[in-house]
Structures are given as C-alpha cells and as structure tokens.
mmCIF file of C-alpha atoms and ligand atoms in Angstrom:
data_model
loop_
_atom_site.group_PDB
_atom_site.id
_atom_site.type_symbol
_atom_site.label_atom_id
_atom_site.label_comp_id
_atom_site.label_asym_id
_atom_site.label_seq_id
_atom_site.Cartn_x
_atom_site.Cartn_y
_atom_site.Cartn_z
ATOM 1 C CA MET W 1 13.759 18.250 -8.772
ATOM 2 C CA THR W 2 14.198 17.643 -12.441
ATOM 3 C CA ILE W 3 14.674 14.155 -13.694
ATOM 4 C CA GLU W 4 16.267 13.561 -17.055
ATOM 5 C CA LEU W 5 13.549 11.830 -19.026
ATOM 6 C CA HIS W 6 14.934 9.024 -21.114
ATOM 7 C CA PRO W 7 18.565 8.515 -20.146
ATOM 8 C CA ASN W 8 18.572 4.699 -20.420
ATOM 9 C CA ILE W 9 16.222 4.264 -23.462
ATOM 10 C CA ASP W 10 17.651 3.427 -26.855
ATOM 11 C CA ALA W 11 16.503 6.236 -29.255
ATOM 12 C CA HIS W 12 15.279 3.798 -31.854
ATOM 13 C CA LEU W 13 12.870 2.172 -29.421
ATOM 14 C CA ILE W 14 11.062 5.378 -28.573
ATOM 15 C CA GLU W 15 8.726 5.342 -31.526
ATOM 16 C CA VAL W 16 7.189 2.035 -30.507
ATOM 17 C CA LEU W 17 7.230 2.935 -26.783
ATOM 18 C CA GLU W 18 5.124 5.948 -27.619
ATOM 19 C CA THR W 19 2.346 3.692 -28.861
ATOM 20 C CA VAL W 20 1.927 2.064 -25.449
ATOM 21 C CA SER W 21 -0.283 3.896 -23.052
ATOM 22 C CA ASP W 22 -1.502 3.677 -19.514
ATOM 23 C CA PRO W 23 -4.721 1.650 -19.657
ATOM 24 C CA GLU W 24 -6.226 3.777 -16.909
ATOM 25 C CA ILE W 25 -5.293 7.172 -18.400
ATOM 26 C CA PRO W 26 -5.071 6.318 -22.133
ATOM 27 C CA VAL W 27 -3.819 9.724 -23.185
ATOM 28 C CA LEU W 28 -0.573 9.140 -21.320
ATOM 29 C CA THR W 29 2.081 7.038 -22.962
ATOM 30 C CA VAL W 30 4.403 4.902 -20.754
ATOM 31 C CA LEU W 31 7.060 7.524 -21.477
ATOM 32 C CA ASP W 32 4.881 10.373 -20.290
ATOM 33 C CA LEU W 33 4.119 8.410 -17.124
ATOM 34 C CA GLY W 34 7.804 7.791 -16.549
ATOM 35 C CA VAL W 35 7.482 4.096 -15.722
ATOM 36 C CA ILE W 36 10.110 2.876 -18.188
ATOM 37 C CA ARG W 37 13.453 2.930 -16.377
ATOM 38 C CA GLU W 38 15.396 1.287 -19.094
ATOM 39 C CA ALA W 39 14.834 -0.039 -22.627
ATOM 40 C CA VAL W 40 17.770 -1.391 -24.487
ATOM 41 C CA GLU W 41 18.222 -3.773 -27.352
ATOM 42 C CA LYS W 42 20.714 -6.580 -26.681
ATOM 43 C CA GLU W 43 21.358 -9.295 -29.277
ATOM 44 C CA GLY W 44 18.007 -8.736 -30.890
ATOM 45 C CA VAL W 45 15.975 -8.892 -27.667
ATOM 46 C CA ILE W 46 14.631 -5.781 -26.018
ATOM 47 C CA GLN W 47 15.201 -5.570 -22.321
ATOM 48 C CA ILE W 48 12.811 -3.308 -20.514
ATOM 49 C CA LYS W 49 12.806 -2.249 -16.912
ATOM 50 C CA LEU W 50 9.331 -1.208 -15.754
ATOM 51 C CA THR W 51 8.564 0.433 -12.379
ATOM 52 C CA PRO W 52 5.131 0.525 -10.807
ATOM 53 C CA THR W 53 3.466 3.818 -9.889
ATOM 54 C CA TYR W 54 1.738 2.231 -6.809
ATOM 55 C CA SER W 55 2.649 -1.253 -5.409
ATOM 56 C CA GLY W 56 -0.712 -2.619 -6.218
ATOM 57 C CA CYS W 57 -1.280 -0.845 -9.498
ATOM 58 C CA PRO W 58 -3.186 -3.355 -11.642
ATOM 59 C CA ALA W 59 -2.180 -1.477 -14.779
ATOM 60 C CA MET W 60 1.381 -2.796 -14.548
ATOM 61 C CA ASP W 61 0.589 -6.325 -15.647
ATOM 62 C CA VAL W 62 -1.393 -4.826 -18.625
ATOM 63 C CA ILE W 63 1.435 -2.466 -19.500
ATOM 64 C CA GLY W 64 3.869 -5.390 -19.518
ATOM 65 C CA ASP W 65 1.626 -7.297 -21.921
ATOM 66 C CA ASP W 66 1.043 -4.248 -24.130
ATOM 67 C CA LEU W 67 4.802 -3.640 -24.397
ATOM 68 C CA LYS W 68 5.308 -7.218 -25.611
ATOM 69 C CA SER W 69 2.538 -6.981 -28.199
ATOM 70 C CA ALA W 70 3.663 -3.587 -29.426
ATOM 71 C CA PHE W 71 7.146 -4.806 -30.148
ATOM 72 C CA ALA W 72 5.841 -8.113 -31.518
ATOM 73 C CA LYS W 73 4.127 -6.060 -34.217
ATOM 74 C CA VAL W 74 7.586 -4.926 -35.410
ATOM 75 C CA GLY W 75 8.987 -8.461 -35.035
ATOM 76 C CA LYS W 76 10.870 -7.934 -31.778
ATOM 77 C CA LYS W 77 10.969 -9.990 -28.621
ATOM 78 C CA VAL W 78 10.773 -8.210 -25.276
ATOM 79 C CA ASN W 79 11.773 -9.125 -21.675
ATOM 80 C CA VAL W 80 10.079 -7.055 -19.078
ATOM 81 C CA ASP W 81 11.565 -6.801 -15.562
ATOM 82 C CA LEU W 82 9.745 -5.098 -12.721
ATOM 83 C CA VAL W 83 12.114 -2.873 -10.719
ATOM 84 C CA LEU W 84 11.190 -1.040 -7.496
ATOM 85 C CA ALA W 85 14.192 1.162 -6.826
ATOM 86 C CA PRO W 86 14.319 4.089 -7.103
ATOM 87 C CA ALA W 87 10.651 4.314 -6.200
ATOM 88 C CA TRP W 88 8.464 6.090 -8.729
ATOM 89 C CA THR W 89 7.141 9.532 -7.763
ATOM 90 C CA THR W 90 4.955 11.977 -9.613
ATOM 91 C CA ASP W 91 8.204 13.840 -10.581
ATOM 92 C CA TRP W 92 8.660 11.159 -13.194
ATOM 93 C CA ILE W 93 5.562 12.312 -15.121
ATOM 94 C CA SER W 94 6.747 14.435 -18.086
ATOM 95 C CA GLU W 95 5.662 18.028 -18.581
ATOM 96 C CA SER W 96 3.873 17.048 -21.766
ATOM 97 C CA GLY W 97 2.267 14.234 -19.781
ATOM 98 C CA LYS W 98 0.928 16.736 -17.294
ATOM 99 C CA ARG W 99 -0.544 18.919 -20.025
ATOM 100 C CA LYS W 100 -2.171 15.890 -21.707
ATOM 101 C CA MET W 101 -3.593 14.816 -18.390
ATOM 102 C CA GLU W 102 -5.223 18.247 -17.808
ATOM 103 C CA ALA W 103 -6.630 18.256 -21.331
ATOM 104 C CA TYR W 104 -8.116 14.874 -20.571
ATOM 105 C CA GLY W 105 -9.856 16.227 -17.495
ATOM 106 C CA ILE W 106 -7.553 15.115 -14.675
ATOM 107 C CA ALA W 107 -5.887 17.821 -12.551
ATOM 108 C CA ALA W 108 -2.139 17.280 -12.578
ATOM 109 C CA PRO W 109 -0.165 16.797 -9.294
ATOM 110 C CA LEU W 110 0.816 19.933 -7.374
ATOM 111 C CA GLU W 111 4.073 20.389 -5.617
ATOM 112 C CA GLU W 112 4.419 18.431 -2.340
ATOM 113 C CA THR W 113 3.572 21.112 0.141
ATOM 114 C CA ALA W 114 0.680 22.436 -1.912
ATOM 115 C CA ASP W 115 -0.549 18.869 -2.430
ATOM 116 C CA LYS W 116 -0.744 18.333 1.352
ATOM 117 C CA GLU W 117 -2.666 21.506 1.869
ATOM 118 C CA ALA W 118 -5.037 20.544 -0.884
ATOM 119 C CA LEU W 119 -5.585 16.956 0.364
ATOM 120 C CA LEU W 120 -6.090 18.090 3.915
ATOM 121 C CA GLY W 121 -8.775 20.410 2.624
ATOM 122 C CA ASN W 122 -6.992 23.485 3.999
ATOM 123 C CA LYS W 123 -6.607 25.421 0.791
ATOM 124 C CA ARG W 124 -8.499 25.817 -2.417
ATOM 125 C CA ILE W 125 -5.666 25.508 -4.912
ATOM 126 C CA VAL W 126 -6.399 22.578 -7.186
ATOM 127 C CA LYS W 127 -7.374 23.915 -10.596
ATOM 128 C CA CYS W 128 -10.515 22.541 -12.202
ATOM 129 C CA PRO W 129 -9.573 21.036 -15.530
ATOM 130 C CA GLN W 130 -12.962 21.959 -16.970
ATOM 131 C CA CYS W 131 -13.168 25.714 -16.262
ATOM 132 C CA GLY W 132 -9.808 26.596 -14.686
ATOM 133 C CA SER W 133 -11.257 27.869 -11.423
ATOM 134 C CA THR W 134 -9.363 27.089 -8.225
ATOM 135 C CA ASN W 135 -12.630 27.376 -6.243
ATOM 136 C CA THR W 136 -12.675 23.630 -5.814
ATOM 137 C CA HIS W 137 -12.938 21.355 -2.812
ATOM 138 C CA LEU W 138 -11.827 17.836 -1.853
ATOM 139 C CA VAL W 139 -14.548 15.284 -1.920
ATOM 140 C CA SER W 140 -12.544 12.168 -1.155
ATOM 141 C CA GLN W 141 -8.814 11.503 -0.472
ATOM 142 C CA PHE W 142 -9.159 8.367 -2.499
ATOM 143 C CA GLY W 143 -10.561 8.237 -6.029
ATOM 144 C CA SER W 144 -11.294 5.968 -8.928
ATOM 145 C CA THR W 145 -7.767 4.539 -8.956
ATOM 146 C CA ALA W 146 -4.938 4.301 -6.468
ATOM 147 C CA CYS W 147 -3.237 7.413 -7.906
ATOM 148 C CA LYS W 148 -6.178 9.820 -7.744
ATOM 149 C CA ALA W 149 -8.287 11.862 -5.335
ATOM 150 C CA LEU W 150 -11.779 13.157 -6.006
ATOM 151 C CA PHE W 151 -12.498 16.964 -6.190
ATOM 152 C CA LYS W 152 -15.461 19.095 -7.088
ATOM 153 C CA CYS W 153 -15.484 22.531 -8.691
ATOM 154 C CA ASP W 154 -17.664 25.034 -6.940
ATOM 155 C CA ASP W 155 -17.884 27.251 -9.954
ATOM 156 C CA CYS W 156 -18.831 24.950 -12.810
ATOM 157 C CA LEU W 157 -19.998 22.255 -10.317
ATOM 158 C CA GLU W 158 -18.244 19.472 -12.214
ATOM 159 C CA PRO W 159 -16.564 16.652 -10.247
ATOM 160 C CA PHE W 160 -13.017 15.821 -11.356
ATOM 161 C CA ASP W 161 -10.055 13.584 -10.549
ATOM 162 C CA TYR W 162 -6.828 15.024 -9.121
ATOM 163 C CA PHE W 163 -3.638 13.049 -9.654
ATOM 164 C CA LYS W 164 -2.174 12.915 -6.150
ATOM 165 C CA CYS W 165 1.466 14.071 -5.673
ATOM 166 C CA LEU W 166 3.479 11.041 -4.571
ATOM 167 C CA LYS W 167 6.878 11.729 -2.989
ATOM 168 C CA MET R 1 16.387 -23.862 2.170
ATOM 169 C CA ALA R 2 19.380 -21.624 1.871
ATOM 170 C CA ASN R 3 18.011 -18.918 4.197
ATOM 171 C CA GLN R 4 15.062 -20.092 6.248
ATOM 172 C CA ASN R 5 15.286 -17.124 8.582
ATOM 173 C CA LEU R 6 15.099 -14.617 5.782
ATOM 174 C CA TYR R 7 12.186 -16.521 4.151
ATOM 175 C CA ASN R 8 10.275 -16.575 7.424
ATOM 176 C CA TYR R 9 11.084 -12.979 8.013
ATOM 177 C CA ILE R 10 9.702 -11.831 4.680
ATOM 178 C CA LEU R 11 6.542 -13.852 5.217
ATOM 179 C CA GLY R 12 6.053 -12.310 8.639
ATOM 180 C CA ILE R 13 6.057 -8.777 7.193
ATOM 181 C CA ALA R 14 3.988 -9.766 4.118
ATOM 182 C CA ASP R 15 1.303 -11.620 6.050
ATOM 183 C CA ASN R 16 0.409 -8.417 7.970
ATOM 184 C CA SER R 17 -0.217 -6.658 4.714
ATOM 185 C CA LEU R 18 -1.977 -9.577 3.152
ATOM 186 C CA VAL R 19 -4.440 -10.153 6.014
ATOM 187 C CA LEU R 20 -5.211 -6.512 6.540
ATOM 188 C CA GLY R 21 -5.612 -6.133 2.823
ATOM 189 C CA GLN R 22 -8.072 -9.062 2.867
ATOM 190 C CA ARG R 23 -10.030 -7.584 5.693
ATOM 191 C CA LEU R 24 -10.389 -4.186 3.933
ATOM 192 C CA GLY R 25 -11.248 -5.987 0.710
ATOM 193 C CA GLU R 26 -14.183 -7.571 2.515
ATOM 194 C CA LEU R 27 -15.550 -4.012 2.831
ATOM 195 C CA CYS R 28 -15.713 -3.523 -0.896
ATOM 196 C CA GLY R 29 -19.305 -2.437 -1.638
ATOM 197 C CA HIS R 30 -20.121 -2.338 2.070
ATOM 198 C CA GLY R 31 -18.492 0.907 3.264
ATOM 199 C CA PRO R 32 -20.686 3.355 5.105
ATOM 200 C CA SER R 33 -20.357 5.861 2.302
ATOM 201 C CA LEU R 34 -18.975 5.814 -1.234
ATOM 202 C CA GLU R 35 -15.786 7.779 -0.256
ATOM 203 C CA THR R 36 -14.925 5.482 2.697
ATOM 204 C CA ASP R 37 -15.761 2.421 0.614
ATOM 205 C CA ILE R 38 -13.270 3.568 -2.109
ATOM 206 C CA ALA R 39 -10.728 4.464 0.524
ATOM 207 C CA GLY R 40 -10.877 1.035 2.101
ATOM 208 C CA THR R 41 -10.400 -0.776 -1.173
ATOM 209 C CA ASN R 42 -7.677 1.615 -2.312
ATOM 210 C CA ILE R 43 -5.744 0.957 0.879
ATOM 211 C CA SER R 44 -6.353 -2.758 0.418
ATOM 212 C CA LEU R 45 -4.972 -2.544 -3.080
ATOM 213 C CA ASP R 46 -1.748 -0.915 -1.773
ATOM 214 C CA LEU R 47 -1.365 -3.504 0.861
ATOM 215 C CA ILE R 48 -1.938 -6.440 -1.515
ATOM 216 C CA GLY R 49 0.517 -4.801 -3.945
ATOM 217 C CA GLN R 50 3.176 -4.668 -1.210
ATOM 218 C CA THR R 51 2.320 -8.318 -0.348
ATOM 219 C CA ARG R 52 2.965 -9.374 -3.934
ATOM 220 C CA SER R 53 6.402 -7.714 -3.911
ATOM 221 C CA TYR R 54 7.280 -9.537 -0.657
ATOM 222 C CA PHE R 55 5.940 -12.864 -1.840
ATOM 223 C CA GLN R 56 7.668 -12.699 -5.162
ATOM 224 C CA TYR R 57 10.896 -12.091 -3.279
ATOM 225 C CA ALA R 58 10.153 -14.864 -0.728
ATOM 226 C CA ALA R 59 9.535 -17.268 -3.641
ATOM 227 C CA LYS R 60 12.956 -16.457 -4.972
ATOM 228 C CA VAL R 61 14.643 -16.807 -1.566
ATOM 229 C CA SER R 62 12.951 -20.244 -1.117
ATOM 230 C CA GLY R 63 14.985 -21.714 -3.835
ATOM 231 C CA LYS R 64 12.007 -23.974 -4.556
ATOM 232 C CA GLU R 65 9.588 -23.780 -7.436
ATOM 233 C CA LEU R 66 7.194 -21.542 -5.530
ATOM 234 C CA THR R 67 5.024 -18.693 -6.841
ATOM 235 C CA GLU R 68 3.572 -15.722 -5.003
ATOM 236 C CA ASP R 69 0.161 -17.449 -5.279
ATOM 237 C CA ASP R 70 1.359 -20.639 -3.714
ATOM 238 C CA ILE R 71 2.524 -18.715 -0.704
ATOM 239 C CA ALA R 72 -0.632 -16.644 -0.463
ATOM 240 C CA PHE R 73 -3.173 -19.377 -0.937
ATOM 241 C CA LEU R 74 -1.718 -22.753 -0.052
ATOM 242 C CA ARG R 75 -0.511 -22.376 3.477
ATOM 243 C CA LEU R 76 -2.300 -23.588 6.571
ATOM 244 C CA GLU R 77 -3.462 -21.286 9.277
ATOM 245 C CA ARG R 78 -0.561 -22.116 11.598
ATOM 246 C CA ASP R 79 1.851 -21.037 8.865
ATOM 247 C CA TYR R 80 0.621 -17.483 8.684
ATOM 248 C CA ARG R 81 2.789 -15.118 10.704
ATOM 249 C CA ASN R 82 0.638 -12.010 10.838
ATOM 250 C CA VAL R 83 0.022 -10.193 14.144
ATOM 251 C CA LEU R 84 -3.449 -10.671 15.708
ATOM 252 C CA LEU R 85 -4.373 -7.028 15.325
ATOM 253 C CA VAL R 86 -4.782 -7.181 11.533
ATOM 254 C CA GLU R 87 -7.042 -10.232 11.544
ATOM 255 C CA GLN R 88 -9.649 -8.717 13.816
ATOM 256 C CA PRO R 89 -13.083 -8.478 12.028
ATOM 257 C CA ASN R 90 -14.769 -5.411 10.605
ATOM 258 C CA THR R 91 -17.072 -5.154 13.569
ATOM 259 C CA HIS R 92 -18.135 -1.558 12.644
ATOM 260 C CA PHE R 93 -16.634 1.367 10.915
ATOM 261 C CA GLY R 94 -15.015 2.832 14.027
ATOM 262 C CA TYR R 95 -13.414 -0.572 14.641
ATOM 263 C CA VAL R 96 -12.140 -0.706 11.062
ATOM 264 C CA ILE R 97 -10.611 2.771 11.544
ATOM 265 C CA ALA R 98 -9.058 1.996 14.981
ATOM 266 C CA ARG R 99 -7.499 -1.239 13.647
ATOM 267 C CA GLN R 100 -6.182 0.653 10.654
ATOM 268 C CA TYR R 101 -4.713 3.492 12.630
ATOM 269 C CA LEU R 102 -3.083 1.305 15.261
ATOM 270 C CA PHE R 103 -1.445 -0.645 12.493
ATOM 271 C CA ASP R 104 -0.577 2.280 10.240
ATOM 272 C CA VAL R 105 1.476 3.981 12.911
ATOM 273 C CA PHE R 106 3.451 0.784 13.449
ATOM 274 C CA HIS R 107 3.649 0.091 9.748
ATOM 275 C CA LEU R 108 5.188 3.481 8.933
ATOM 276 C CA LEU R 109 7.706 3.365 11.798
ATOM 277 C CA PHE R 110 8.627 -0.151 10.685
ATOM 278 C CA LEU R 111 9.044 0.679 7.036
ATOM 279 C CA ASN R 112 11.088 3.840 7.911
ATOM 280 C CA GLU R 113 13.580 1.513 9.546
ATOM 281 C CA LEU R 114 13.370 -1.279 6.996
ATOM 282 C CA GLN R 115 14.433 1.112 4.284
ATOM 283 C CA TYR R 116 17.936 0.991 5.803
ATOM 284 C CA SER R 117 18.043 -2.799 5.641
ATOM 285 C CA LYS R 118 21.209 -4.341 4.171
ATOM 286 C CA ASP R 119 18.861 -6.487 2.030
ATOM 287 C CA GLU R 120 18.393 -4.399 -1.158
ATOM 288 C CA THR R 121 15.071 -5.866 -2.155
ATOM 289 C CA LEU R 122 13.502 -5.327 1.300
ATOM 290 C CA SER R 123 14.897 -1.811 1.320
ATOM 291 C CA ALA R 124 13.344 -1.088 -2.031
ATOM 292 C CA ILE R 125 9.910 -2.481 -1.094
ATOM 293 C CA ALA R 126 10.009 -0.450 2.136
ATOM 294 C CA LYS R 127 10.865 2.795 0.305
ATOM 295 C CA LYS R 128 7.954 2.305 -2.018
ATOM 296 C CA GLY R 129 5.658 1.347 0.828
ATOM 297 C CA ILE R 130 6.512 4.397 2.913
ATOM 298 C CA LYS R 131 4.855 6.696 0.349
ATOM 299 C CA GLU R 132 1.685 4.647 0.400
ATOM 300 C CA VAL R 133 1.460 4.011 4.119
ATOM 301 C CA SER R 134 1.896 7.692 4.995
ATOM 302 C CA TYR R 135 -1.195 8.355 3.037
ATOM 303 C CA HIS R 136 -3.101 5.484 4.796
ATOM 304 C CA LYS R 137 -2.209 6.917 8.233
ATOM 305 C CA ARG R 138 -3.336 10.352 7.209
ATOM 306 C CA PHE R 139 -6.688 8.900 6.298
ATOM 307 C CA SER R 140 -7.165 6.693 9.394
ATOM 308 C CA GLY R 141 -5.833 9.407 11.725
ATOM 309 C CA ASP R 142 -8.255 11.969 10.359
ATOM 310 C CA TRP R 143 -11.135 9.607 10.968
ATOM 311 C CA ILE R 144 -10.056 8.818 14.503
ATOM 312 C CA LYS R 145 -10.263 12.529 15.231
ATOM 313 C CA ARG R 146 -13.494 13.015 13.395
ATOM 314 C CA LEU R 147 -15.202 10.048 15.188
ATOM 315 C CA GLY R 148 -13.508 10.452 18.613
ATOM 316 C CA ASP R 149 -14.322 14.113 18.771
ATOM 317 C CA GLY R 150 -17.668 13.725 16.968
ATOM 318 C CA THR R 151 -21.078 12.849 18.443
ATOM 319 C CA GLU R 152 -21.586 11.200 21.748
ATOM 320 C CA GLU R 153 -22.279 7.973 20.024
ATOM 321 C CA SER R 154 -19.383 8.065 17.665
ATOM 322 C CA HIS R 155 -17.058 8.904 20.618
ATOM 323 C CA GLU R 156 -18.332 6.047 22.597
ATOM 324 C CA LYS R 157 -17.961 3.529 19.715
ATOM 325 C CA MET R 158 -14.510 4.795 18.948
ATOM 326 C CA GLN R 159 -13.347 4.486 22.559
ATOM 327 C CA GLU R 160 -14.803 1.020 22.776
ATOM 328 C CA ALA R 161 -12.920 -0.024 19.565
ATOM 329 C CA VAL R 162 -9.648 1.355 20.910
ATOM 330 C CA ASP R 163 -10.190 -0.402 24.279
ATOM 331 C CA ASP R 164 -10.932 -3.679 22.487
ATOM 332 C CA LEU R 165 -8.027 -3.555 20.113
ATOM 333 C CA TRP R 166 -5.344 -2.136 22.351
ATOM 334 C CA ARG R 167 -4.646 -5.605 23.747
ATOM 335 C CA TYR R 168 -3.147 -6.542 20.345
ATOM 336 C CA THR R 169 -0.698 -3.648 20.125
ATOM 337 C CA ASP R 170 2.117 -5.107 22.290
ATOM 338 C CA GLU R 171 2.563 -7.942 19.940
ATOM 339 C CA LEU R 172 3.645 -5.545 17.238
ATOM 340 C CA PHE R 173 6.957 -5.185 19.132
ATOM 341 C CA GLU R 174 7.468 -8.880 20.009
ATOM 342 C CA MET R 175 10.694 -10.326 18.656
ATOM 343 C CA SER R 176 10.597 -13.788 17.098
ATOM 344 C CA GLU R 177 13.686 -15.865 16.577
ATOM 345 C CA ASP R 178 13.668 -14.859 12.920
ATOM 346 C CA ASP R 179 13.425 -11.167 13.888
ATOM 347 C CA GLN R 180 16.443 -11.572 16.177
ATOM 348 C CA GLN R 181 18.495 -13.358 13.573
ATOM 349 C CA MET R 182 17.659 -10.737 10.931
ATOM 350 C CA VAL R 183 18.478 -7.865 13.272
ATOM 351 C CA SER R 184 21.853 -9.389 14.000
ATOM 352 C CA GLU R 185 22.532 -9.596 10.214
ATOM 353 C CA GLY R 186 21.604 -5.938 9.670
ATOM 354 C CA ILE R 187 18.525 -6.977 7.619
ATOM 355 C CA GLY R 188 15.685 -6.776 10.092
ATOM 356 C CA VAL R 189 14.119 -4.123 12.261
ATOM 357 C CA ASP R 190 14.724 -4.019 15.991
ATOM 358 C CA LEU R 191 11.097 -3.824 17.013
ATOM 359 C CA PRO R 192 11.281 -2.824 20.743
ATOM 360 C CA LYS R 193 13.094 0.339 19.645
ATOM 361 C CA LEU R 194 9.963 1.517 17.836
ATOM 362 C CA LYS R 195 7.787 1.153 20.908
ATOM 363 C CA GLU R 196 8.278 4.528 22.514
ATOM 364 C CA SER R 197 7.739 6.448 19.270
ATOM 365 C CA TYR R 198 4.606 4.448 18.708
ATOM 366 C CA TYR R 199 3.183 5.061 22.037
ATOM 367 C CA ASP R 200 3.934 8.800 21.901
ATOM 368 C CA GLU R 201 2.417 9.255 18.485
ATOM 369 C CA VAL R 202 -0.719 7.225 19.275
ATOM 370 C CA SER R 203 -1.255 8.961 22.629
ATOM 371 C CA GLU R 204 -0.979 12.358 21.059
ATOM 372 C CA LEU R 205 -3.483 11.628 18.341
ATOM 373 C CA LEU R 206 -5.903 9.924 20.661
ATOM 374 C CA SER R 207 -5.890 12.757 23.083
ATOM 375 C CA GLU R 208 -6.489 15.191 20.225
ATOM 376 C CA ALA R 209 -9.478 12.954 19.380
ATOM 377 C CA THR R 210 -10.618 13.181 23.077
ATOM 378 C CA LEU R 211 -9.942 9.438 23.435
ATOM 379 C CA GLU R 212 -7.905 7.575 25.968
ATOM 380 C CA ILE R 213 -5.397 4.802 25.851
ATOM 381 C CA PRO R 214 -6.851 2.076 28.113
ATOM 382 C CA GLU R 215 -5.035 0.925 31.163
ATOM 383 C CA ARG R 216 -4.210 -2.681 30.441
ATOM 384 C CA LYS R 217 -1.917 -5.145 32.212
ATOM 385 C CA TYR R 218 -2.355 -8.116 29.856
ATOM 386 C CA PHE R 219 -1.847 -8.249 26.173
ATOM 387 C CA SER R 220 -2.591 -10.976 23.630
ATOM 388 C CA TYR R 221 0.172 -12.569 21.578
ATOM 389 C CA GLY R 222 0.507 -15.560 19.288
ATOM 390 C CA GLY R 223 0.004 -14.509 15.690
ATOM 391 C CA LYS R 224 3.691 -14.274 15.023
ATOM 392 C CA ASN R 225 4.002 -17.879 15.987
ATOM 393 C CA GLY R 226 1.019 -18.942 13.940
ATOM 394 C CA VAL R 227 -1.415 -19.161 16.907
ATOM 395 C CA HIS R 228 -4.270 -17.021 15.723
ATOM 396 C CA THR R 229 -7.616 -15.817 17.065
ATOM 397 C CA GLU R 230 -10.813 -17.709 16.025
ATOM 398 C CA HIS R 231 -11.404 -15.076 13.257
ATOM 399 C CA MET R 232 -8.479 -16.177 11.225
ATOM 400 C CA GLY R 233 -9.924 -19.447 9.987
ATOM 401 C CA TYR R 234 -13.008 -17.711 8.550
ATOM 402 C CA LEU R 235 -10.788 -15.144 6.886
ATOM 403 C CA LEU R 236 -8.645 -17.820 5.296
ATOM 404 C CA ALA R 237 -11.705 -19.754 4.153
ATOM 405 C CA ASP R 238 -12.649 -16.736 2.109
ATOM 406 C CA LEU R 239 -9.121 -15.912 0.979
ATOM 407 C CA GLN R 240 -8.320 -19.433 -0.167
ATOM 408 C CA TYR R 241 -11.691 -20.471 -1.437
ATOM 409 C CA MET R 242 -10.860 -20.487 -5.170
ATOM 410 C CA GLN R 243 -7.564 -22.309 -4.849
ATOM 411 C CA ARG R 244 -9.058 -24.904 -2.482
ATOM 412 C CA THR R 245 -12.081 -25.490 -4.708
ATOM 413 C CA TYR R 246 -10.341 -25.357 -8.056
ATOM 414 C CA PRO R 247 -6.708 -26.433 -7.328
ATOM 415 C CA ASN R 248 -4.102 -24.751 -9.591
ATOM 416 C CA MET R 249 -6.699 -22.564 -11.296
ATOM 417 C CA GLN R 250 -5.387 -19.513 -13.031
ATOM 418 C CA TRP R 251 -6.920 -16.446 -14.418
HETATM 419 ZN ZN1 LIG H 1 -14.857 24.126 -12.899
#
C-alpha cells in the first residue's frame, strides 16, 4: 500500500517540520516517521495533528514539545492535537526515512508476511545494517524501544535493532 | 454526569490495562533474563499507553475537571473495575506468562469487537490496540509452549499456574450493568459471545503445550464490581504512592 506522504501539510511549514526529529531515532524527522497527519496555518496559529507510533510511545510528548519550540523560533504559535485514527503503521515511514534508518544502523521494517517469519525465527531474512548479510537471527522479540526487536548478525557478529513491521 | 454508564464502561476497560501494566512494570529489572525483562516492560508500556488514551477520553466524558492522572491515582480500591485475573501477583515467571496469555487472548477478542463500536474514540483506541496486543499474545503464547512442553519442572510449574489462574477466567465474560447498557447502545462488546472462541483458542494452545485446562466448577468474580482480591491493596499502595505522599505533585 502506498500512502501519499504530506497531503494535509501546508508546503510552507515543511522546512520547519524537517528540523524536528524523533528523539529515539534522531536521524528521522517527524515527516520521515509519518506521525504528522495534518499541519495547517489558520489565523496565524499552526494546527498540528500528531499520531502516536505505539500507544505508550514516550517520544510523543517530547515531539509535541519540540514542535512547539521549533515553530516558536520562527515566531509562530502551535496547537498540537493527538489523533489515533487512522492508526499509524510502518507504511507511514517514508522511503527516505527507511534509508536513513538503515544508514543509522537500524534494519528497516520488512513486509508483513516476511516480518512474521523473521520474528518467529523461521527465516533468516533481516539484513544486517552493518555488513548487509541476511545470515542473522532473532535475539529478542522486544528491543530497546517499543518499536524495535533485537537481532544479531552471524557473519559480522554485531547485534542490531530491527524496526518491527506494525500493521 | 452526562453519561455515567459510558464513563464507568471506559474505566472498566482501562483498569484492566492499567493494573496489568503495573504488574508487568514491577518486573522491570527483575525479569529472569534480559530479553524477558525488556519484553515485560515493553508490554507494560503498551498497556499503560492504552490506559492513557482511555483515561483521557473518560476525563472528557466526565464533564468534570478531571485529568488522566486523577483517574489513575486518586481512586479508592473499590472504584477500580479491573477483573481479578490481572491483579494476581508475579508469583514466578510461568505465572506471569499464564496470566498474560489468559488475558491476551481475551484482550484481542475484545478489541476485535470494540473496533466496531459506534463510539468513534473507543473504536480508534481499539484499532490501535489490536496491533499491539497481537504481538503480546504471540510472545506469551510462545512462552506457554516453551515452558509447558519444556522440562519436567517447567511443565509442572506451568500447569500449576494455569490451574491456579483458571478460576479467574470466567469473570472476563461477566456482564455488568454498564456492559449491558453499552451493548444496547451499540457501543459496548457483548462479552458472553466471546466465550466460545476464547475457550477454543486457549484449549488448542494449551494442548499444543502439553498442558490441560483444569476441571473447575467454581469461579471467582468481583473485580468488575470493585471487590478485589487481597493483592489489590498492595498493588495500589505502590501505584499511588507518589500522589498520596505528595498530593498534586507533577513532573
Ligand atoms: Zn553483519
């Protein structure tokens, strides 16, 4: 499924939005992550609809504050509303976001079926972000944050995070 | 209050997530291995996150000047509506897993129905939760199999945990007055309808894990009416400590 990336975002706000990043994966901007559902300027105030990746994601409060201070720097006031529907999935992560994630050392989410096979430990398909080998295995279904699982590469022996596919 | 039934109903759902989230949170730093420790706290985080969404909504529905924190921390034991299953202590890891699995199966069946609720907010929270709870169930189910069909000792401990906790499973399908009212308005979930699927799914996994569903004639009820087991007071003492000691503190 392809999701049109910024349908409800005013073009002139993108530059500032690109300066706000995910506090847990700082190479990803909020636009890469796909958590901004709407950003429009109405009567001088910017209205932003933010959606959480996981219900309990502690990064959301931080992102809300960061959005406010980023726009405060250009003299604008922001209202942030948290919206739950439609629920965020990993499909909302942009292609460039996935590439940045890999360069940062986190394996990007696979397609749903492949993800299941990988997380059940049935198939060796998750690509090591260090050496590119798929000779990797699942260490833990849960990882350093709610959105990740822990893997280890059997070729270069490095452990790495895999961003779980959420559908 | 404009809609007391809806308010109570939201709390009933949320308290299950809150109390189980608190139980799993207690394991932080005490899991039997690093991976299971992280898993427990991750699941806890999801559950507390869901709780926050429900409580924020309940605060709005109440029409009073309530916050999610007031609802979480300032109620008395009798005002918590969670089922008895989720408040049972972390006796040992097998027990934690059995409690988790027996709740996860129900939780997923429940959210799968709640997503069709006429109430848009509950439907949205449910849709979000389904994605998370499916993952929880995969984790707890895998461990049931691993421990049930593991060593003689792990099998024995697992069976004992299931035997012990099974008495709390029937309460999951008990209908309170609020449940009935919400079902009649197209908002709530008709719980008895989930019972057969629950029983089938649990039986199948347990038999795969070489475990048995105990024969039991009597079940324990009460949590949904605020009558809890002795463990609940201790849990709340921990949960509410900061707000009771330093009223209105914020951080
Ligand atoms: Zn490698």
